[in-house]
Short mmCIF file of C-alpha atoms in Angstrom, two decimals:
data_model
loop_
_atom_site.label_atom_id
_atom_site.label_comp_id
_atom_site.label_asym_id
_atom_site.label_seq_id
_atom_site.Cartn_x
_atom_site.Cartn_y
_atom_site.Cartn_z
CA VAL A 6 49.45 -9.31 -55.32
CA SER A 7 48.71 -8.16 -58.89
CA GLY A 8 52.35 -7.02 -59.23
CA LEU A 9 53.67 -10.39 -58.01
CA LEU A 10 51.20 -12.26 -60.39
CA SER A 11 52.37 -10.08 -63.30
CA LEU A 12 56.01 -10.86 -62.43
CA LEU A 13 55.38 -14.63 -62.33
CA VAL A 14 53.49 -14.58 -65.61
CA GLY A 15 56.28 -12.60 -67.10
CA ILE A 16 58.85 -15.02 -65.93
CA SER A 17 56.82 -18.03 -67.24
CA ILE A 18 56.39 -16.34 -70.73
CA SER A 19 60.08 -15.39 -70.75
CA ARG A 20 61.17 -18.98 -70.05
CA ARG A 21 58.80 -20.39 -72.72
CA MET A 22 60.28 -17.96 -75.30
CA SER A 23 63.93 -18.14 -74.25
CA GLU A 24 64.40 -21.88 -73.81
CA PRO A 25 63.60 -22.74 -77.46
CA LEU A 26 65.78 -19.91 -78.58
CA LYS A 27 68.64 -21.27 -76.51
CA ASP A 28 68.21 -24.67 -77.99
CA LEU A 29 67.96 -23.25 -81.55
CA THR A 30 71.13 -21.15 -80.95
CA SER A 31 73.03 -24.16 -79.60
CA GLY A 32 71.99 -26.22 -82.66
CA VAL A 33 72.93 -23.50 -85.13
CA ARG A 34 76.33 -23.04 -83.47
CA ALA A 35 76.98 -26.75 -83.65
CA VAL A 36 76.28 -26.81 -87.37
CA ALA A 37 78.52 -23.74 -87.86
CA ARG A 38 81.36 -25.71 -86.25
CA GLY A 39 80.84 -28.36 -88.83
CA ASP A 40 78.79 -30.77 -86.71
CA TYR A 41 76.22 -31.62 -89.37
CA ALA A 42 74.77 -34.38 -87.32
CA ALA A 43 73.53 -31.92 -84.72
CA ARG A 44 69.77 -31.71 -84.43
CA VAL A 45 68.02 -28.40 -84.34
CA PRO A 46 64.70 -28.55 -82.38
CA GLU A 47 61.60 -28.27 -84.47
CA GLU A 48 58.70 -26.16 -83.24
CA GLY A 49 55.70 -26.68 -85.42
CA GLY A 50 52.09 -25.69 -85.29
CA ARG A 51 49.75 -27.54 -82.93
CA GLU A 52 47.58 -28.79 -85.80
CA ILE A 53 50.36 -30.84 -87.31
CA GLU A 54 51.39 -32.06 -83.90
CA THR A 55 47.84 -33.21 -83.20
CA LEU A 56 47.53 -34.73 -86.67
CA ILE A 57 50.65 -36.88 -86.06
CA GLU A 58 49.19 -38.06 -82.81
CA ILE A 59 45.90 -39.20 -84.31
CA ASP A 60 47.06 -42.85 -83.95
CA THR A 61 49.76 -42.06 -81.34
CA ARG A 62 52.42 -42.93 -83.96
CA ARG A 63 54.09 -40.73 -86.50
CA VAL A 64 53.35 -40.82 -90.18
CA ASP A 65 57.10 -40.91 -91.18
CA ILE A 66 58.12 -44.31 -89.84
CA LYS A 67 60.17 -45.65 -92.69
CA PRO A 68 59.15 -49.39 -92.51
CA ASP A 69 55.53 -48.33 -92.61
CA GLN A 70 55.73 -46.36 -95.88
CA PRO A 71 54.81 -49.26 -98.31
CA ALA A 72 51.70 -50.14 -96.28
CA LEU A 73 50.64 -46.44 -96.05
CA LEU A 74 51.09 -46.06 -99.84
CA ALA A 75 49.16 -49.26 -100.40
CA ALA A 76 46.27 -47.94 -98.22
CA VAL A 77 45.74 -44.78 -100.36
CA PRO A 78 43.61 -46.38 -103.19
CA GLU A 79 41.05 -47.61 -100.63
CA VAL A 80 41.06 -44.24 -98.78
CA LEU A 81 40.36 -42.45 -102.15
CA ARG A 82 37.73 -45.08 -103.27
CA GLN A 83 35.84 -44.79 -99.98
CA GLY A 84 36.14 -41.04 -99.82
CA ARG A 85 37.77 -41.22 -96.36
CA MET A 86 38.94 -37.73 -95.38
CA ILE A 87 39.55 -35.29 -92.49
CA LEU A 88 37.93 -31.80 -92.41
CA PRO A 89 39.89 -28.91 -90.96
CA THR A 90 40.81 -27.80 -88.47
CA LEU A 91 42.34 -29.72 -85.60
CA MET A 92 43.34 -26.43 -83.94
CA ARG A 93 40.91 -23.63 -84.40
CA GLY A 94 42.30 -20.14 -85.10
CA PHE A 95 45.25 -21.38 -87.13
CA GLY A 96 45.99 -22.31 -90.72
CA PRO A 97 44.05 -21.54 -93.93
CA TYR A 98 40.79 -22.69 -92.24
CA PRO A 99 40.91 -21.06 -88.82
CA GLN A 100 37.13 -21.30 -88.28
CA GLY A 101 36.86 -24.91 -89.47
CA CYS A 102 35.37 -27.62 -87.27
CA PHE A 103 37.41 -30.80 -87.28
CA GLY A 104 35.67 -33.99 -88.33
CA TRP A 105 36.05 -37.30 -90.15
CA ILE A 106 34.11 -38.38 -93.21
CA ASN A 107 33.90 -42.16 -93.60
CA ARG A 108 36.51 -42.64 -90.81
CA PRO A 109 38.30 -45.92 -91.48
CA GLU A 110 38.86 -48.57 -88.86
CA ASP A 111 42.10 -49.74 -90.51
CA TRP A 112 45.27 -48.47 -88.82
CA PHE A 113 47.07 -47.69 -92.12
CA GLU A 114 44.11 -46.17 -93.81
CA ARG A 115 43.70 -43.65 -90.93
CA ARG A 116 47.26 -42.57 -91.17
CA ALA A 117 47.19 -42.47 -94.93
CA ALA A 118 44.11 -40.23 -94.70
CA ALA A 119 46.03 -38.00 -92.20
CA CYS A 120 48.80 -37.64 -94.74
CA LEU A 121 46.34 -36.70 -97.52
CA TYR A 122 44.82 -34.17 -95.16
CA ALA A 123 48.22 -32.56 -94.46
CA ALA A 124 48.82 -32.46 -98.23
CA LEU A 125 45.46 -30.82 -98.92
CA VAL A 126 46.01 -28.13 -96.25
CA ALA A 127 49.57 -27.55 -97.43
CA ASP A 128 48.30 -27.23 -101.04
CA THR A 129 45.72 -24.62 -99.95
CA ALA A 130 48.39 -22.70 -97.99
CA LEU A 131 50.76 -22.68 -100.92
CA ASP A 132 47.98 -21.30 -103.15
CA LEU A 133 47.31 -18.48 -100.66
CA ILE A 134 50.99 -17.34 -100.75
CA GLY A 135 51.21 -17.73 -104.56
CA ALA A 136 53.96 -20.49 -104.45
CA SER A 137 55.24 -21.64 -107.76
CA GLU A 138 57.95 -23.51 -109.64
CA ARG A 139 59.86 -25.46 -106.85
CA LEU A 140 59.03 -26.72 -103.47
CA LEU A 141 61.36 -28.17 -100.85
CA VAL A 142 59.97 -30.40 -98.09
CA GLU A 143 62.31 -31.01 -95.21
CA GLY A 144 62.25 -32.40 -91.68
CA ARG A 145 59.83 -35.00 -90.38
CA PHE A 146 57.33 -34.87 -93.34
CA ALA A 147 60.00 -35.27 -95.90
CA GLU A 148 60.02 -38.91 -95.01
CA ALA A 149 56.20 -39.28 -95.15
CA GLU A 150 55.88 -40.59 -98.63
CA VAL A 151 52.11 -40.31 -98.95
CA PHE A 152 52.28 -36.66 -97.98
CA VAL A 153 55.06 -35.58 -100.27
CA ARG A 154 53.83 -37.64 -103.22
CA ALA A 155 50.31 -36.43 -102.70
CA LEU A 156 51.55 -32.84 -102.64
CA ALA A 157 53.47 -33.40 -105.89
CA SER A 158 50.20 -34.79 -107.46
CA LEU A 159 48.18 -31.82 -106.26
CA ARG A 160 50.67 -29.30 -107.61
CA PRO A 161 51.72 -30.62 -111.05
CA ASP A 162 53.13 -27.22 -112.09
CA MET A 163 55.63 -27.37 -109.28
CA THR A 164 58.71 -29.56 -108.88
CA VAL A 165 58.69 -31.01 -105.41
CA TYR A 166 61.94 -32.11 -103.68
CA THR A 167 62.72 -33.56 -100.36
CA ALA A 168 65.92 -33.14 -98.35
CA ASN A 169 67.56 -36.04 -96.65
CA ALA A 170 69.15 -33.87 -93.92
CA HIS A 171 67.43 -32.65 -90.76
CA ASN A 172 69.31 -29.40 -90.23
CA ASP A 173 68.32 -27.72 -93.55
CA VAL A 174 66.57 -24.69 -91.94
CA SER A 175 69.51 -23.76 -89.76
CA PHE A 176 71.97 -24.56 -92.52
CA GLY A 177 70.03 -22.31 -94.93
CA ALA A 178 70.23 -19.55 -92.31
CA LEU A 179 74.08 -20.02 -92.10
CA ARG A 180 74.41 -19.85 -95.87
CA LEU A 181 72.83 -16.40 -95.81
CA ILE A 182 75.91 -15.43 -93.72
CA ASP A 183 78.46 -17.59 -95.57
CA PRO A 184 77.32 -18.62 -99.08
CA THR A 185 80.42 -20.65 -99.55
CA LEU A 186 79.21 -23.41 -97.13
CA THR A 187 78.60 -26.71 -98.96
CA PRO A 188 75.49 -28.66 -98.22
CA GLN A 189 76.12 -32.16 -96.85
CA GLY A 190 72.88 -33.71 -98.05
CA HIS A 191 71.13 -33.91 -101.43
CA LEU A 192 67.76 -33.26 -102.91
CA VAL A 193 65.48 -35.91 -104.17
CA ARG A 194 62.73 -35.12 -106.65
CA VAL A 195 59.33 -36.46 -105.58
CA GLN A 196 57.31 -38.70 -107.83
CA PRO A 197 53.51 -37.90 -107.77
CA LEU A 198 51.12 -40.48 -106.58
CA ASP A 199 49.53 -42.57 -109.37
CA ALA A 200 46.02 -41.65 -108.28
CA ASP A 201 43.23 -39.20 -109.08
CA LEU A 202 43.66 -36.65 -106.34
CA ASP A 203 41.85 -33.92 -108.21
CA THR A 204 38.46 -35.62 -107.65
CA TYR A 205 39.40 -36.28 -104.03
CA ARG A 206 40.40 -32.58 -103.54
CA ASN A 207 37.25 -31.34 -105.20
CA ARG A 208 35.13 -33.37 -102.87
CA TRP A 209 37.22 -32.31 -99.85
CA GLN A 210 36.79 -28.61 -100.77
CA ALA A 211 33.04 -29.14 -101.22
CA GLU A 212 32.80 -30.82 -97.76
CA VAL A 213 34.84 -28.04 -96.24
CA ALA A 214 32.54 -25.45 -97.70
CA ALA A 215 29.44 -27.28 -96.50
CA SER A 216 30.91 -27.65 -93.05
CA ALA A 217 31.63 -23.90 -92.95
CA GLU A 218 28.00 -23.18 -93.93
CA ARG A 219 26.69 -25.45 -91.15
CA THR A 220 28.91 -23.79 -88.65
CA ALA A 221 27.83 -20.34 -89.66
CA ALA A 222 24.15 -21.27 -89.57
#
């Protein structure tokens, strides 16, 4: 029985590992053939996946961007923020305990706060790896204006760009093989938010530290 169980578990794990690799391989091969419209599946961390689903809609919906940007001043003024982490054991705050501070009722304010949270976590992670000079944001979050512009504000010493294509990771891998390949998209330099995110970040960091102390007590 134990041997059969081990076999079934092994098959299950094998499928979970092999299927995404098959999809990725298929996407990369399509790009290699010149099909730059091909989509390569994105496999992100559970925290970002959960973050996007906070309001059951994604934060990168293009028609919503003006309203999300307009919601930022009120989010900052009221100190509305999310504390990490939505998925314990991962990210720069693996032992954090998720929670809202001054959770807004407004639909757009909640999603704007979610974007600011993602930017704060990304900023922390970039500090941990010593990132400097230039930063490229691609994929889904490249179209989330609050996120990318907040990140540009939080990291004034870095130049932040977004890519308008959705196959940049696979294309970058292909260029390691063939440097003569010409990118089909272009980079856009991100303009920082016109807002005081330093104060917001300082308060967020203080709240994160206080939450960690309460958890440890």
